[in-house]
Coordinates of C-alpha atoms in Angstrom, one line a residue:
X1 CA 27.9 0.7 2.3
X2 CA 24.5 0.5 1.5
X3 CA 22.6 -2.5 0.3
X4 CA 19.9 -2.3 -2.4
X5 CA 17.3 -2.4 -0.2
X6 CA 18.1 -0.5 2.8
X7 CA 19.1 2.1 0.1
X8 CA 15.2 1.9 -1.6
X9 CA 13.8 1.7 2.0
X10 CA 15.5 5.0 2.8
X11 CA 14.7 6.7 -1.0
X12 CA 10.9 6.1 0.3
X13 CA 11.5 7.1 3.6
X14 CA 12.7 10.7 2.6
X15 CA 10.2 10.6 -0.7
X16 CA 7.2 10.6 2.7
X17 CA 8.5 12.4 5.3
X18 CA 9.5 15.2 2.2
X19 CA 5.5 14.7 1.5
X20 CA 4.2 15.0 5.2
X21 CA 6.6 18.0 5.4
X22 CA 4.8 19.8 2.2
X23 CA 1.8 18.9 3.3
X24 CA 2.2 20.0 7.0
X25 CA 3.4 23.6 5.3
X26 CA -0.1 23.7 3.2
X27 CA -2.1 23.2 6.8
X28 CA 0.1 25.9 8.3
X29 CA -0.3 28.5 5.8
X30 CA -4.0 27.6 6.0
X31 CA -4.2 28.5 9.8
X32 CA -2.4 31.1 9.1
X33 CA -4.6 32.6 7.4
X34 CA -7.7 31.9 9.8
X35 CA -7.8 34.8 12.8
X36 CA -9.1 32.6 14.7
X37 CA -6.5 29.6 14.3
X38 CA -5.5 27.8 17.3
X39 CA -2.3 29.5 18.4
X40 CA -1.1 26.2 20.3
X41 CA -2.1 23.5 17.1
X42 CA -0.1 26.1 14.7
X43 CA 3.0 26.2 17.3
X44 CA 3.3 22.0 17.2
X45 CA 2.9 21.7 13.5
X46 CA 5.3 24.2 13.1
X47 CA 7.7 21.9 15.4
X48 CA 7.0 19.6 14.0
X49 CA 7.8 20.7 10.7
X50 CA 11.0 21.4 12.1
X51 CA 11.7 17.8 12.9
X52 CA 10.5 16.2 10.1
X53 CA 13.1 18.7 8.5
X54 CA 15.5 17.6 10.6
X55 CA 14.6 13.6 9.9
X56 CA 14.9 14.6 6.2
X57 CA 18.2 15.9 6.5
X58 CA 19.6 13.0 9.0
X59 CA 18.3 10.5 6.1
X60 CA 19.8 12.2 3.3
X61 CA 22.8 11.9 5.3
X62 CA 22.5 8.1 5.3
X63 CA 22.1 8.3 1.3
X64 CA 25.4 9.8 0.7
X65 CA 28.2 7.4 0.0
X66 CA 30.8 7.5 1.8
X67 CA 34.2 8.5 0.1
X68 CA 37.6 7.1 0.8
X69 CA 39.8 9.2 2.5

């Protein structure tokens, strides 16, 4: 179980890395766009995208209360 601030310290956690992920997806569409975007600096935001997906998801995880079995 949780306490009330580990539980508002991971809510804020997820609330930023859900922000750098939306953020990270503007930037990509916007090299995307360029034909002359960096074809290396659109491959490691796009990783890391993926991670900070991945992070997002691992947190959530955290959030969920566990239920008796």
């Amino acid at each position: 179980m949780l306490e009330s601030g580990e539980l508002a310290r991971l809510t804020r956690l997820v609330m930023e890395l859900r922000e750098e992920h939306r953020d990270l997806d503007e930037a990509i569409s916007r090299l995307q766009s360029d034909l002359q975007a960096d074809e290396l600096l659109l491959k490691r935001m796009k990783k890391r995208k993926l991670r900070l997906k991945d992070q997002i998801a691992w947190v959530e995880n955290l959030l969920i209360p566990d239920e008796p079995a």
